[in-house]
Amino acid sequence: MSQSLVESIFLKPASIKEADLNTVLGKLMSHGNIDYADLYFQNSQFESWSLEDSIVKQGNYSIENGVGVRAVSDTKTGFAYSDDISLEALTSARKTVSAISRRGKSQSVKVFGNHLSGRKLYDYVNPLESFSAEEKVKLLESVDKEARQLDKRVKQVMVSIAGGRDIILLAASDGDLASDVRPLVRLSVSVIVEDNGQREQASAGGGARVGYGYFLENERALDFAREAVRQAITKLDAVDAPAGAMPVVLGAGWPGVLLHEAIGHGLEGDFNRKGSSAFSDRIGERVASSVCTIVDDGTLPNRRGSLNIDDEGTTTQCTTLIENGVLKGYLQDKLNARLMGMAATGNGRRESYAHLPMPRMTNTYMLAGESAPEEIIASVDKGLYAVNFGGGQVDITSGKFVFSASEAYLIENGKVTRPVRGATLIGNGPDVLTKVSMVGNDLKLDEGVGTCGKEGQSVPVGVGQPTLKVDELTVGGTSA
Amino acid sequence: MIINKKNSEKLEQAVSQALKVAKRCGADQAEVSLSVDSGLSVAVRNGETETLEYHKDKGLSVTVFKDQCKGSASTSDLSEKAISQSVKTAFDIARFTAKDVYSGLAPEEEMAWQYPDLSLYFPWDVSAEDAVELAVNCESAALKYDKRIVNSEGASVSSHEAFHVYGNSHGFLASYPSSMHSLSCAVIGKDGEVMQRDYWYSHARDSDFLESASAIGKQAAKRTLARLNGKKLSTAKVPVLFSPEMAAGIFSHFVSAISGGSLYRKASFLVDGIDKMIFPDWMHILEQPHIVSGLGSCPYDSEGVRTRSRDIVADGNLQSYVLDSYAARKLDMTTTGNSGGVHNLTVVPNHSNFKAMLKLMDKGLLVTELMGQGINIVTGDYSRGAAGFWVENGKIQYPVEEITIAGNLSDMFNKLVAVGNDLDLRRNIRTGSILVEEMMIAGS
């Protein structure tokens, strides 16, 4: 979909011309000391369908339209939005946000340049239209059927699919005029198994910036069902998790949530500009062992965390955060990049037109190392092998982070032995990666289900890593 | 003020219109909820305005039932055309969902045909300038409290008001306005190399009941300073005292475990828990939806069902689940008016204040922060990151961090020793601090 088509969605029905956008921004910039202003138009369609008790019980569809108006003066931001897209609404929001201005010099607006470089990390499909309603129902039913036929102990199966399409148009005083069409689908399956009165639950799923057909490729959806059942059945045999500090081997893929919590958030520009991160003023310092190189990459085709442009119109990129153990860079939006005298890195993201952008991750992962995964496990005498996680959380300032293992095993004498119950792992962001002694050659990215929350705003993200060994991490089990 | 008579009548009409369209389309039953919300939030940092945000949201969602098949749709556009379109979309979806004999509206006789005015709406005519000044004063009280307070994440003031309309094809149509205002502050302390951050907040339906800016600032500073130079603990089993804020989290897991969705899916460690001893015999837990100006108060639930006060736990015994009409039908029970959750869950204290609770514990861990999602409602397994203080001789000795606490919720409920009367009234779950006999601590 070309930019002119995107503009026709927002501007034509409201009889707004491109020149009007320039005028609104121009009026904003004419107030004293406004450094930057932007208008963010968004049209969102979203649907979800869910199955339980082997029948599709619910379907939901929602549609939302709106425009956010922002003005920035030094460190100050004024923001208003409207779910009515009209010149009157823009003008009213413009007047409201100009309250942020102070006495001082007025600035001018740059002529819009076209920033849509023809980049296409994902197709402009509308996931909602990629399948008929019958096909959506059939997909849900096939996953349910697969899960139930795998094992008699499966007592309950819940499956849901969700699809959405966001169309955005961004006009900014720095001359950025950019648009993007962003599809996103997700499938989740959750099963409850029961054996001799003991119950366990597990879930699996995946997604990407594609249509629903993705779930039929290579039996992908059925594999999620198999994975959920496998995990739940494994848990039935779990023993109490150990408690205390010990070596931990993290599996490849989704356990990369470690990097997201321990490192990623602490390197977001806003916290570092304010000096509130445990990583503040540490660029150039060693914060990880030399086997660790970590990037944030918004340019991986079709991935859940990828974007052609961020929500401020900046082209996304692959940013090296840590190279061979040395801290290299932060994740920046326009505001924090300007205040820190750095370049924006395409990480300015917002949940919607009704939220302010801030520095956020895209797909954050560690590059592959040289060790074979078996070799890593064989190196541990007594420890934990954690392969699946729920979520995580971090205290940016103290650096303390947690992530909760949902599938883990004991390692005894270099061998993976019994499964253990879920346990939370806790560590300190700035030093956990200094304890990474081995990195596997098996880099894997997650299946595409990650959602990151920050200051009440949720955005889709990705994580990944190879198998890796942390020499010591505290494991929160119940068994001494 | 966004709500006036004319405006609220218009919003009620929008709901009626949607119900009419649903009927015209051939729906057997339908329900519509609509809300509009407006507000202001300001954030200041180091004495300067950081953000000034004006909020204005609206949305309508409709659910239709046809031959016990269900479809839903929502829209932020309240024009007649968009509402009709949404109803039609919901109806289209219902053509493809399956017949579910348990689906449908809550029973007509359960509707809140009469409901009390709970006094939930107190507009606060605060200008952006006044809000900024209040936030600046709050932050300044924190910053000047101690020289080890070296940085700030800022202070913020927010004021929101909303109007809610709900109607369904039983002919039920009701509405009420509400408001919520808050003031909060977060600062950073440093002593040596390591920084710590903590915060404090107040929120209330009526801005007159917000704690003073200086009290909030000082409390944020005190809490931050108290955390400086924390230590790890050695791995051991010890008694654990949860602060009121953390105790509310523990009871929220209790609510999840007795909620209809978890029960009919058999996804709870409290399946078939009704009439069983879940807590020690002194334990009482009530739901009080009609507390005047209460933070969790609600005249009717999100299906229009009247809410009422009741015992959830009496003498340690589980008296009632938390059900909406769907889960109630699945379980062959009656809705408890909890579609959308509980409304003011109150845990009745059996002990004295916080100081007395520390003394009762004598030696153990006081938990003031919990991190992560390590809670399994199916099995009751509980394992989370924690921070707090080590207590000996009934007195706080030093801050503790980077540890985990673990146990099983079922055991933790059984092994409750006491509930303090230091109730935190800022939440929908109102509890004091709670003492658990023993939990596993993992540290160094």
PDB file of N, CA, C and O in Angstrom, chain B residues 44 48 61 70 73 75 80 101 109 116 131 135 159-160 166 176 212 257 268 273 282 296 323 325 361 373 376 385 436:
ATOM      1  N   VAL B  44       6.045  15.823  36.645  1.00  0.00           N
ATOM      2  CA  VAL B  44       7.150  16.773  36.777  1.00  0.00           C
ATOM      3  C   VAL B  44       8.384  15.984  37.196  1.00  0.00           C
ATOM      4  O   VAL B  44       8.277  14.901  37.767  1.00  0.00           O
ATOM      5  N   GLU B  48      10.575  20.555  37.170  1.00  0.00           N
ATOM      6  CA  GLU B  48      10.091  21.054  35.878  1.00  0.00           C
ATOM      7  C   GLU B  48       9.014  20.136  35.327  1.00  0.00           C
ATOM      8  O   GLU B  48       9.088  18.919  35.498  1.00  0.00           O
ATOM      9  N   SER B  61     -19.238  -1.282  23.379  1.00  0.00           N
ATOM     10  CA  SER B  61     -19.105  -2.667  22.954  1.00  0.00           C
ATOM     11  C   SER B  61     -20.446  -3.364  23.068  1.00  0.00           C
ATOM     12  O   SER B  61     -21.243  -3.082  23.966  1.00  0.00           O
ATOM     13  N   LYS B  70     -22.755 -16.650  20.174  1.00  0.00           N
ATOM     14  CA  LYS B  70     -22.402 -15.330  20.689  1.00  0.00           C
ATOM     15  C   LYS B  70     -21.441 -14.596  19.763  1.00  0.00           C
ATOM     16  O   LYS B  70     -20.534 -15.211  19.184  1.00  0.00           O
ATOM     17  N   ALA B  73     -18.553  -7.020  19.326  1.00  0.00           N
ATOM     18  CA  ALA B  73     -17.796  -6.031  18.562  1.00  0.00           C
ATOM     19  C   ALA B  73     -17.706  -4.748  19.369  1.00  0.00           C
ATOM     20  O   ALA B  73     -18.543  -4.495  20.240  1.00  0.00           O
ATOM     21  N   THR B  75     -16.378  -0.371  19.186  1.00  0.00           N
ATOM     22  CA  THR B  75     -15.991   0.766  18.353  1.00  0.00           C
ATOM     23  C   THR B  75     -15.726   1.994  19.211  1.00  0.00           C
ATOM     24  O   THR B  75     -16.321   2.150  20.268  1.00  0.00           O
ATOM     25  N   GLU B  80     -24.240   7.129  14.862  1.00  0.00           N
ATOM     26  CA  GLU B  80     -25.303   6.150  14.635  1.00  0.00           C
ATOM     27  C   GLU B  80     -24.879   5.085  13.633  1.00  0.00           C
ATOM     28  O   GLU B  80     -25.101   3.892  13.830  1.00  0.00           O
ATOM     29  N   VAL B 101     -24.875 -23.894  25.240  1.00  0.00           N
ATOM     30  CA  VAL B 101     -26.111 -23.874  26.029  1.00  0.00           C
ATOM     31  C   VAL B 101     -25.970 -23.059  27.318  1.00  0.00           C
ATOM     32  O   VAL B 101     -26.964 -22.712  27.948  1.00  0.00           O
ATOM     33  N   GLU B 109     -34.206 -11.704  36.733  1.00  0.00           N
ATOM     34  CA  GLU B 109     -34.530 -11.413  38.129  1.00  0.00           C
ATOM     35  C   GLU B 109     -33.308 -10.988  38.944  1.00  0.00           C
ATOM     36  O   GLU B 109     -33.438 -10.505  40.050  1.00  0.00           O
ATOM     37  N   PRO B 116     -28.258   1.622  44.471  1.00  0.00           N
ATOM     38  CA  PRO B 116     -27.968   2.780  45.309  1.00  0.00           C
ATOM     39  C   PRO B 116     -27.028   3.766  44.617  1.00  0.00           C
ATOM     40  O   PRO B 116     -26.251   3.375  43.745  1.00  0.00           O
ATOM     41  N   ALA B 131      -2.069  21.527  38.965  1.00  0.00           N
ATOM     42  CA  ALA B 131      -1.630  20.128  39.050  1.00  0.00           C
ATOM     43  C   ALA B 131      -0.104  20.077  39.053  1.00  0.00           C
ATOM     44  O   ALA B 131       0.509  19.330  39.818  1.00  0.00           O
ATOM     45  N   ALA B 135       2.366  18.630  42.043  1.00  0.00           N
ATOM     46  CA  ALA B 135       3.383  17.606  41.782  1.00  0.00           C
ATOM     47  C   ALA B 135       4.773  18.118  42.164  1.00  0.00           C
ATOM     48  O   ALA B 135       5.583  17.390  42.741  1.00  0.00           O
ATOM     49  N   SER B 159      -6.080  13.173  37.135  1.00  0.00           N
ATOM     50  CA  SER B 159      -7.485  13.339  37.489  1.00  0.00           C
ATOM     51  C   SER B 159      -8.330  12.815  36.341  1.00  0.00           C
ATOM     52  O   SER B 159      -8.165  13.247  35.200  1.00  0.00           O
ATOM     53  N   HIS B 160      -9.185  11.848  36.661  1.00  0.00           N
ATOM     54  CA  HIS B 160     -10.006  11.240  35.615  1.00  0.00           C
ATOM     55  C   HIS B 160     -11.465  11.190  36.026  1.00  0.00           C
ATOM     56  O   HIS B 160     -11.766  10.928  37.183  1.00  0.00           O
ATOM     57  N   TYR B 166     -24.808   0.883  30.870  1.00  0.00           N
ATOM     58  CA  TYR B 166     -24.983  -0.522  30.514  1.00  0.00           C
ATOM     59  C   TYR B 166     -26.458  -0.787  30.257  1.00  0.00           C
ATOM     60  O   TYR B 166     -27.328  -0.324  31.004  1.00  0.00           O
ATOM     61  N   TYR B 176     -23.986   5.419  35.591  1.00  0.00           N
ATOM     62  CA  TYR B 176     -23.484   6.204  36.723  1.00  0.00           C
ATOM     63  C   TYR B 176     -22.145   6.833  36.366  1.00  0.00           C
ATOM     64  O   TYR B 176     -21.403   6.298  35.541  1.00  0.00           O
ATOM     65  N   SER B 212      -1.584  14.482  51.625  1.00  0.00           N
ATOM     66  CA  SER B 212      -0.951  15.739  51.243  1.00  0.00           C
ATOM     67  C   SER B 212       0.289  15.456  50.401  1.00  0.00           C
ATOM     68  O   SER B 212       0.936  14.416  50.524  1.00  0.00           O
ATOM     69  N   ALA B 257      -8.285 -17.929  42.307  1.00  0.00           N
ATOM     70  CA  ALA B 257      -8.512 -19.360  42.527  1.00  0.00           C
ATOM     71  C   ALA B 257      -9.975 -19.692  42.808  1.00  0.00           C
ATOM     72  O   ALA B 257     -10.401 -20.820  42.592  1.00  0.00           O
ATOM     73  N   SER B 268      -7.831 -24.589  39.046  1.00  0.00           N
ATOM     74  CA  SER B 268      -7.573 -23.919  40.314  1.00  0.00           C
ATOM     75  C   SER B 268      -7.250 -24.941  41.389  1.00  0.00           C
ATOM     76  O   SER B 268      -7.828 -26.027  41.416  1.00  0.00           O
ATOM     77  N   GLY B 273     -13.634 -26.261  46.558  1.00  0.00           N
ATOM     78  CA  GLY B 273     -13.208 -25.731  47.866  1.00  0.00           C
ATOM     79  C   GLY B 273     -14.365 -25.221  48.714  1.00  0.00           C
ATOM     80  O   GLY B 273     -14.187 -24.921  49.893  1.00  0.00           O
ATOM     81  N   TRP B 282     -10.020 -18.468  62.493  1.00  0.00           N
ATOM     82  CA  TRP B 282     -10.331 -17.078  62.873  1.00  0.00           C
ATOM     83  C   TRP B 282     -10.527 -16.175  61.648  1.00  0.00           C
ATOM     84  O   TRP B 282     -10.852 -15.005  61.764  1.00  0.00           O
ATOM     85  N   GLY B 296     -13.391   0.305  45.079  1.00  0.00           N
ATOM     86  CA  GLY B 296     -13.872  -0.830  44.296  1.00  0.00           C
ATOM     87  C   GLY B 296     -15.393  -0.910  44.262  1.00  0.00           C
ATOM     88  O   GLY B 296     -15.944  -1.922  43.846  1.00  0.00           O
ATOM     89  N   LEU B 323     -18.487 -15.401  40.970  1.00  0.00           N
ATOM     90  CA  LEU B 323     -19.039 -15.901  39.707  1.00  0.00           C
ATOM     91  C   LEU B 323     -19.745 -14.840  38.880  1.00  0.00           C
ATOM     92  O   LEU B 323     -20.415 -13.958  39.418  1.00  0.00           O
ATOM     93  N   SER B 325     -22.486 -14.799  35.373  1.00  0.00           N
ATOM     94  CA  SER B 325     -23.622 -15.673  35.092  1.00  0.00           C
ATOM     95  C   SER B 325     -23.195 -16.896  34.269  1.00  0.00           C
ATOM     96  O   SER B 325     -23.731 -17.980  34.437  1.00  0.00           O
ATOM     97  N   MET B 361       6.053 -11.620  64.841  1.00  0.00           N
ATOM     98  CA  MET B 361       6.954 -12.450  64.027  1.00  0.00           C
ATOM     99  C   MET B 361       8.267 -12.686  64.768  1.00  0.00           C
ATOM    100  O   MET B 361       8.861 -13.758  64.678  1.00  0.00           O
ATOM    101  N   GLN B 373       6.100 -13.242  37.743  1.00  0.00           N
ATOM    102  CA  GLN B 373       4.778 -13.867  37.569  1.00  0.00           C
ATOM    103  C   GLN B 373       4.766 -15.315  38.030  1.00  0.00           C
ATOM    104  O   GLN B 373       4.006 -16.118  37.521  1.00  0.00           O
ATOM    105  N   ASN B 376       1.219 -20.154  40.082  1.00  0.00           N
ATOM    106  CA  ASN B 376       0.490 -21.143  39.302  1.00  0.00           C
ATOM    107  C   ASN B 376      -0.830 -21.430  40.020  1.00  0.00           C
ATOM    108  O   ASN B 376      -0.855 -22.083  41.059  1.00  0.00           O
ATOM    109  N   GLY B 385      10.344 -13.217  43.063  1.00  0.00           N
ATOM    110  CA  GLY B 385      11.449 -12.396  43.530  1.00  0.00           C
ATOM    111  C   GLY B 385      10.940 -11.478  44.636  1.00  0.00           C
ATOM    112  O   GLY B 385       9.787 -11.066  44.610  1.00  0.00           O
ATOM    113  N   VAL B 436       2.882 -15.178  57.659  1.00  0.00           N
ATOM    114  CA  VAL B 436       2.837 -16.592  57.269  1.00  0.00           C
ATOM    115  C   VAL B 436       3.904 -17.323  58.083  1.00  0.00           C
ATOM    116  O   VAL B 436       5.035 -16.851  58.192  1.00  0.00           O
TER     117      VAL B 436
END
